């Protein structure tokens, strides 16, 4: 079942359960799906990759907002964002541990013979594609920098 159908099913469940937090998060994703479909050049249906990227973007937006709210001491605003993240993450593959991410980075660097920061873009591209949906770009970037500088 496509992610769009899964989101719609969860929306129905949230409506029946009167779960406003889940409903708000799922409606935002549905809206993002519709927006992506109507963009110029987009086909009728989104690929699974596109759907995954949309959900990742929604999660990232909420994480960034929650971080800002927590830095400002506004837990009342951060908690709904964190609750929505939990709802959305059920549609993403399980995140990898930092050790697993680092292992992929090291093997990619060795595999392509990268040596130095000039190869960072190449390594980031390969690792990001391989770990799509399973790792945050910031974490990948940190490990790539760490291993290319050493």
Coordinates of C-alpha atoms in Angstrom, one line a residue:
X1 CA 0.0 0.0 0.0
X2 CA 1.4 3.4 -0.9
X3 CA 2.2 5.9 1.8
X4 CA -0.7 8.2 0.6
X5 CA -3.2 5.4 1.2
X6 CA -1.6 4.6 4.6
X7 CA -1.9 8.3 5.6
X8 CA -5.5 8.3 4.5
X9 CA -6.3 5.2 6.6
X10 CA -4.5 6.7 9.6
X11 CA -6.5 9.9 9.1
X12 CA -9.8 8.0 9.3
X13 CA -8.6 6.2 12.4
X14 CA -7.6 9.6 14.0
X15 CA -11.0 11.1 13.1
X16 CA -12.8 8.2 14.7
X17 CA -10.6 8.4 17.8
X18 CA -10.8 12.2 17.9
X19 CA -7.0 12.4 18.0
X20 CA -6.5 16.0 17.1
X21 CA -2.7 15.9 17.2
X22 CA -2.5 12.9 14.8
X23 CA -5.2 14.4 12.6
X24 CA -3.3 17.7 12.3
X25 CA -0.1 16.0 11.4
X26 CA -1.7 13.7 8.8
X27 CA -3.7 16.6 7.2
X28 CA -0.4 18.5 6.8
X29 CA 1.1 15.5 5.0
X30 CA -1.9 15.0 2.8
X31 CA -1.7 18.7 1.9
X32 CA 2.0 18.3 1.0
X33 CA 1.2 15.3 -1.1
X34 CA -1.5 17.2 -3.0
X35 CA 0.8 20.2 -3.4
X36 CA 3.5 18.0 -4.9
X37 CA 1.1 16.4 -7.3
X38 CA -0.1 19.8 -8.6
X39 CA 3.4 21.2 -9.1
X40 CA 4.3 21.7 -12.7
X41 CA 5.9 18.7 -14.3
X42 CA 4.7 16.3 -11.6
X43 CA 2.8 13.3 -12.8
X44 CA -0.6 12.1 -11.5
X45 CA 1.0 9.9 -8.9
X46 CA 4.0 10.4 -6.7
X47 CA 6.7 7.7 -6.5
X48 CA 7.4 6.1 -3.2
X49 CA 10.6 8.0 -3.0
X50 CA 8.8 11.3 -3.4
X51 CA 6.3 10.4 -0.8
X52 CA 9.1 9.4 1.6
X53 CA 10.9 12.8 1.0
X54 CA 7.7 14.7 1.7
X55 CA 7.2 12.9 5.0
X56 CA 10.9 13.4 5.9
X57 CA 10.5 17.1 5.2
X58 CA 7.5 17.4 7.4
X59 CA 9.3 15.6 10.2
X60 CA 12.4 17.9 9.8
X61 CA 10.2 21.0 9.9
X62 CA 8.6 19.9 13.1
X63 CA 12.0 19.0 14.7
X64 CA 13.4 22.4 13.7
X65 CA 10.3 24.1 15.2
X66 CA 10.5 22.1 18.4
X67 CA 14.2 22.9 18.8
X68 CA 13.5 26.6 18.5
X69 CA 10.6 26.4 20.9
X70 CA 12.7 24.5 23.5
X71 CA 15.6 27.0 23.2
X72 CA 13.1 29.7 24.0
X73 CA 11.7 27.8 26.9
X74 CA 8.3 27.3 25.3
X75 CA 7.6 23.6 26.1
X76 CA 3.9 24.3 25.6
X77 CA 4.6 24.9 21.9
X78 CA 7.3 22.3 21.5
X79 CA 5.2 19.4 22.9
X80 CA 2.6 19.4 20.1
X81 CA 5.4 19.4 17.5
X82 CA 7.1 16.5 19.2
X83 CA 3.8 14.6 19.3
X84 CA 3.3 15.2 15.6
X85 CA 6.8 13.9 14.9
X86 CA 5.9 10.6 16.6
X87 CA 2.8 10.3 14.4
X88 CA 4.7 11.0 11.2
X89 CA 7.7 8.8 12.0
X90 CA 5.5 5.7 11.8
X91 CA 5.6 6.1 8.0
X92 CA 9.4 6.2 7.8
X93 CA 11.7 3.3 7.9
X94 CA 13.5 2.7 11.2
X95 CA 16.4 5.1 11.7
X96 CA 19.9 3.7 11.8
X97 CA 22.1 4.1 14.8
X98 CA 25.1 6.4 14.6
X99 CA 27.4 3.5 14.5
X100 CA 25.6 2.0 11.5
X101 CA 25.7 5.4 9.7
X102 CA 29.4 5.8 10.4
X103 CA 30.0 2.3 9.1
X104 CA 28.2 3.2 5.8
X105 CA 30.2 6.5 5.5
X106 CA 33.5 4.7 6.1
X107 CA 32.8 1.9 3.6
X108 CA 31.6 4.5 1.0
X109 CA 34.8 6.6 1.5
X110 CA 37.0 3.5 1.1
X111 CA 34.9 2.2 -1.8
X112 CA 35.3 5.3 -4.0
X113 CA 38.8 6.2 -2.8
X114 CA 37.8 9.6 -1.4
X115 CA 40.7 11.5 0.1
X116 CA 40.0 15.0 1.5
X117 CA 37.2 17.5 1.7
X118 CA 37.2 17.9 -2.1
X119 CA 35.3 14.6 -2.3
X120 CA 32.7 15.5 0.3
X121 CA 29.9 16.2 -2.2
X122 CA 30.5 12.9 -4.0
X123 CA 30.5 11.0 -0.7
X124 CA 27.4 12.9 0.7
X125 CA 25.5 12.1 -2.5
X126 CA 26.1 8.4 -2.4
X127 CA 25.6 8.0 1.3
X128 CA 22.4 10.2 1.4
X129 CA 20.9 8.2 -1.4
X130 CA 21.8 4.9 0.2
X131 CA 20.4 5.9 3.6
X132 CA 17.4 7.8 2.4
X133 CA 14.8 8.0 5.1
X134 CA 17.0 6.2 7.6
X135 CA 19.4 8.9 8.7
X136 CA 19.4 12.7 9.2
X137 CA 21.6 14.6 6.7
X138 CA 23.3 16.5 9.5
X139 CA 24.5 13.4 11.1
X140 CA 25.7 12.0 7.8
X141 CA 27.5 15.3 7.1
X142 CA 29.3 15.2 10.5
X143 CA 30.6 11.7 9.9
X144 CA 31.7 12.5 6.3
X145 CA 33.6 15.6 7.5
X146 CA 35.1 13.7 10.4
X147 CA 36.5 10.9 8.2
X148 CA 37.6 13.0 5.3
X149 CA 39.6 15.4 7.5
X150 CA 41.4 12.6 9.3

